[in-house]
XYZ file of C-alpha atoms in Angstrom:
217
model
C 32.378 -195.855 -155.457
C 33.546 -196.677 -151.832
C 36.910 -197.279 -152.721
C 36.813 -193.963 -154.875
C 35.991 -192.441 -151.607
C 39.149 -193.881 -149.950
C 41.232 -192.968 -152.760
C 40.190 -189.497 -152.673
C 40.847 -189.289 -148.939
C 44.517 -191.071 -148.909
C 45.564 -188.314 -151.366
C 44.416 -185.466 -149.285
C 45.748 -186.372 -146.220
C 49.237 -186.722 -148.298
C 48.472 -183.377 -149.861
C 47.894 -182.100 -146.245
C 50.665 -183.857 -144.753
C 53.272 -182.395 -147.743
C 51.699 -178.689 -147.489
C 52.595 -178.919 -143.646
C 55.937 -180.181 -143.665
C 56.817 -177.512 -146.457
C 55.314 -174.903 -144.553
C 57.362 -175.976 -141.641
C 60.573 -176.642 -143.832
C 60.392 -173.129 -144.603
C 58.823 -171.670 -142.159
C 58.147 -167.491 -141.791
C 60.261 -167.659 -145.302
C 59.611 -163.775 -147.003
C 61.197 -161.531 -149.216
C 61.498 -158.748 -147.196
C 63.333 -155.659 -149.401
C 63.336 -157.268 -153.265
C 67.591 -158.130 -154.323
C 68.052 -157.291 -150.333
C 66.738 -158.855 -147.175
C 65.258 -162.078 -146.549
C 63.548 -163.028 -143.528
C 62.725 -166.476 -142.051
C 62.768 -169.024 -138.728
C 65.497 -171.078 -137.974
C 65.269 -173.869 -140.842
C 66.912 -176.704 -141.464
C 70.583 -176.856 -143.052
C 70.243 -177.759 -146.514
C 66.694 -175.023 -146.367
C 69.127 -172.268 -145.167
C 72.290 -173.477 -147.756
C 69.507 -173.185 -150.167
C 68.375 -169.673 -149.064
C 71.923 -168.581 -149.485
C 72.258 -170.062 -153.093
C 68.794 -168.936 -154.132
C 69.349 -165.190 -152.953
C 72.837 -164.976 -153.634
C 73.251 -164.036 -149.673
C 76.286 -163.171 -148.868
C 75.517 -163.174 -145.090
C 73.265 -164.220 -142.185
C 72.261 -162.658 -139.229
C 71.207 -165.230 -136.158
C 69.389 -163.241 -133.381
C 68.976 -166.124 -131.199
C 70.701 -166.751 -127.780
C 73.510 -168.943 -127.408
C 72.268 -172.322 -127.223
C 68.546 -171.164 -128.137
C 68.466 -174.184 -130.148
C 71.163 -176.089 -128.276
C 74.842 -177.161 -130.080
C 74.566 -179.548 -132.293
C 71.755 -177.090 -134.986
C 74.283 -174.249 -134.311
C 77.227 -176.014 -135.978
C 75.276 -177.393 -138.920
C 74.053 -173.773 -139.576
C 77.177 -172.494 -139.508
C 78.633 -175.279 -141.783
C 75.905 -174.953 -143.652
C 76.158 -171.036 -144.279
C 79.827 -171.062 -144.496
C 79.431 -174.567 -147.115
C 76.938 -172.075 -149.693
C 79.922 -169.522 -149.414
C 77.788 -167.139 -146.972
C 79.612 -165.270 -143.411
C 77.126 -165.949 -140.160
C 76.792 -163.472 -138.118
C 75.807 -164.909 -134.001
C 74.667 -161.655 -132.741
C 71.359 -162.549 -130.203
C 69.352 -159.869 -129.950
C 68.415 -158.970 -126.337
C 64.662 -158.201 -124.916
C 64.778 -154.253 -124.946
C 63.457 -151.661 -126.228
C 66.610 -149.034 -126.107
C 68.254 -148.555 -129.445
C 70.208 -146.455 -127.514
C 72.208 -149.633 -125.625
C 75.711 -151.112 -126.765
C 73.760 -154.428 -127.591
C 72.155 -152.893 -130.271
C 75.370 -151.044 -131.510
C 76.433 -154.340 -133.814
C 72.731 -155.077 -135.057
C 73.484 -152.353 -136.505
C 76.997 -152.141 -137.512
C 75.780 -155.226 -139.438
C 73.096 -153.673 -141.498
C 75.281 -150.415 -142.342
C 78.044 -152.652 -143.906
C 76.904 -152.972 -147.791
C 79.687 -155.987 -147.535
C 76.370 -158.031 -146.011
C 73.848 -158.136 -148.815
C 72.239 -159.650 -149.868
C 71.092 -160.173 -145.763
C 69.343 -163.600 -144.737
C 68.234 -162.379 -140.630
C 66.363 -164.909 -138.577
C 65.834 -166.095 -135.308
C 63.874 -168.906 -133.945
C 60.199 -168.457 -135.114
C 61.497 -165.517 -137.441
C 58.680 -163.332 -136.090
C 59.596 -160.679 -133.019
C 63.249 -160.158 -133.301
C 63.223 -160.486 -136.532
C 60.828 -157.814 -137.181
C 62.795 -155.286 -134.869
C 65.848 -155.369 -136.649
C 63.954 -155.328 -139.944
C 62.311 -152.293 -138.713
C 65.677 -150.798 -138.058
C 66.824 -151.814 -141.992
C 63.337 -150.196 -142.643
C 63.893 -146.309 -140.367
C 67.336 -146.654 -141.847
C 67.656 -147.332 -145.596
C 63.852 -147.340 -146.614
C 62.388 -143.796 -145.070
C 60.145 -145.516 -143.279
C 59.317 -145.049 -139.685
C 59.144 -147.824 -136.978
C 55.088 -147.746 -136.973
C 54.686 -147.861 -140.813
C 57.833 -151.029 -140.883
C 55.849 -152.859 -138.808
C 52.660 -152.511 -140.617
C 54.016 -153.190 -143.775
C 55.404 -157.262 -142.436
C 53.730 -160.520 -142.505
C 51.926 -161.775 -139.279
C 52.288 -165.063 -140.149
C 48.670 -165.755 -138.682
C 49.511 -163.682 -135.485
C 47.171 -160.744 -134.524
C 50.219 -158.602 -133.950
C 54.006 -157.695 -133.251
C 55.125 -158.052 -129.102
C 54.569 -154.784 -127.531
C 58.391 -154.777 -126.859
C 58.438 -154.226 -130.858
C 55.961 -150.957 -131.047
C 57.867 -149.408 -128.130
C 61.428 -149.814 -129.597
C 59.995 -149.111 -133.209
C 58.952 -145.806 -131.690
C 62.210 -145.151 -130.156
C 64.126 -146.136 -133.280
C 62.489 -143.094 -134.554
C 63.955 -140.588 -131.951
C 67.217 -142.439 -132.006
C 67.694 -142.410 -135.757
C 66.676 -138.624 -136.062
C 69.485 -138.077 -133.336
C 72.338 -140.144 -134.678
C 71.184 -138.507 -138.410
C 71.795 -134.841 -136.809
C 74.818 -135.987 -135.323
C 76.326 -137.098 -139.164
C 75.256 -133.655 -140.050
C 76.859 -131.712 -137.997
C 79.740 -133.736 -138.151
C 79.866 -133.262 -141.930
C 79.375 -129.802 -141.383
C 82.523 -128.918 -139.664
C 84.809 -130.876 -141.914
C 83.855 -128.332 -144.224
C 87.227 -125.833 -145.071
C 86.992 -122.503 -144.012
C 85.816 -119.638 -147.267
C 88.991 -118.556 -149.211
C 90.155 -115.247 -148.858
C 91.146 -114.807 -152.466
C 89.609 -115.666 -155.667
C 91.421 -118.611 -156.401
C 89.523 -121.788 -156.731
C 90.448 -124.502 -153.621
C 89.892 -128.144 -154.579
C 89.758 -130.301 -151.313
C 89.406 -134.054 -151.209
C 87.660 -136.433 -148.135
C 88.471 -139.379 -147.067
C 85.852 -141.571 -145.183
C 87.409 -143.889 -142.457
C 86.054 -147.736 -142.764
C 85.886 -148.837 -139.689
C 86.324 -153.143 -139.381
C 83.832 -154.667 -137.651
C 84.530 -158.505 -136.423
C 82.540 -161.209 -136.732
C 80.956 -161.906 -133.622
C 80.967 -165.703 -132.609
C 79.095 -167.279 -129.757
């Protein structure tokens, strides 16, 4: 019976040991918006080359600072994105709580460009920046506001989101509603002036694309 014992114990340890290096291969790995936006850590090559394949992504945003994770894991992300046919996006994501800033202005150039999804976004533990620019994705395209976006994620065993992320969640709020007036009013003179006769005016719009460049660290 002993060596039953022993047996038993071997295999759980290996169970444990395989769970854990899983866990860790794909660490903070959700489905954030179904078709959409997936979120995770900074994973290994071939886990991120898979991520691309598996979810069809047709970019990824790294929030992390140059060199976060020193030169040598940069380059075989990139390869690795780039190899599965994905563009990366090196766009860190600075420690404020301003939407407001220019250092937020290509966070979300990124996420208004339907050219990007499906949208792989990470940073290093895929937790805190990653949850503030999904909350943006989530004031933006999902009617949610900052508050309820936050709510709604994975804690990933944590008790909570960073301050940092509540304040500029709440702020989102206030800057979205601005920059959403703004587009209305905006739309709202390009309308033509009321004919003065009774003939029928057809007028036609053109929306400018405006080309935003990969940014490269």
């Amino acid at each position: 019976m002993r060596w039953i014992v022993v047996v038993v114990a071997i295999l759980a340890m290996g169970a444990g040991g395989w769970a854990y290096r899983q866990n860790h291969r794909y660490k903070h790995v959700a489905i954030h918006d179904p078709g959409k936006v997936i979120r995770c850590a900074w994973v290994a090559p071939d886990v991120m080359a898979e991520l691309v394949t598996k979810h069809h992504a047709k970019a990824v945003l790294n929030l992390c600072r140059p060199g976060e994770m020193g030169p040598d894991r940069a380059r075989e992300e990139r390869e690795a994105v780039e190899g599965a046919g994905a563009k990366l996006y090196e766009v860190s994501l600075p420690d404020i709580d301003d939407p407001s800033s220019p250092e937020i202005a290509p966070h979300i150039a990124i996420l208004k460009d339907p050219a990007n999804y499906p949208l792989i976004v990470h940073c290093q533990h895929g937790f805190n920046r990653t949850g503030r620019v999904l909350t943006m994705y989530d004031v933006m395209f999902r009617g949610k506001t900052g508050e309820e976006a936050l709510a709604a994620m994975p804690l990933f065993g944590r008790h909570d989101y960073a301050p940092l992320e509540h304040a500029f969640a709440r702020n989102f709020d206030a800057f979205h509603a601005a920059e959403k007036a703004k587009e209305l009013a905006a739309e709202k003179s390009k309308k033509p002036a009321p004919s003065l006769t009774t003939e029928t005016v057809e007028t036609t719009g053109s929306v400018e694309q405006t080309s935003y460049s990969e940014a490269r660290k």
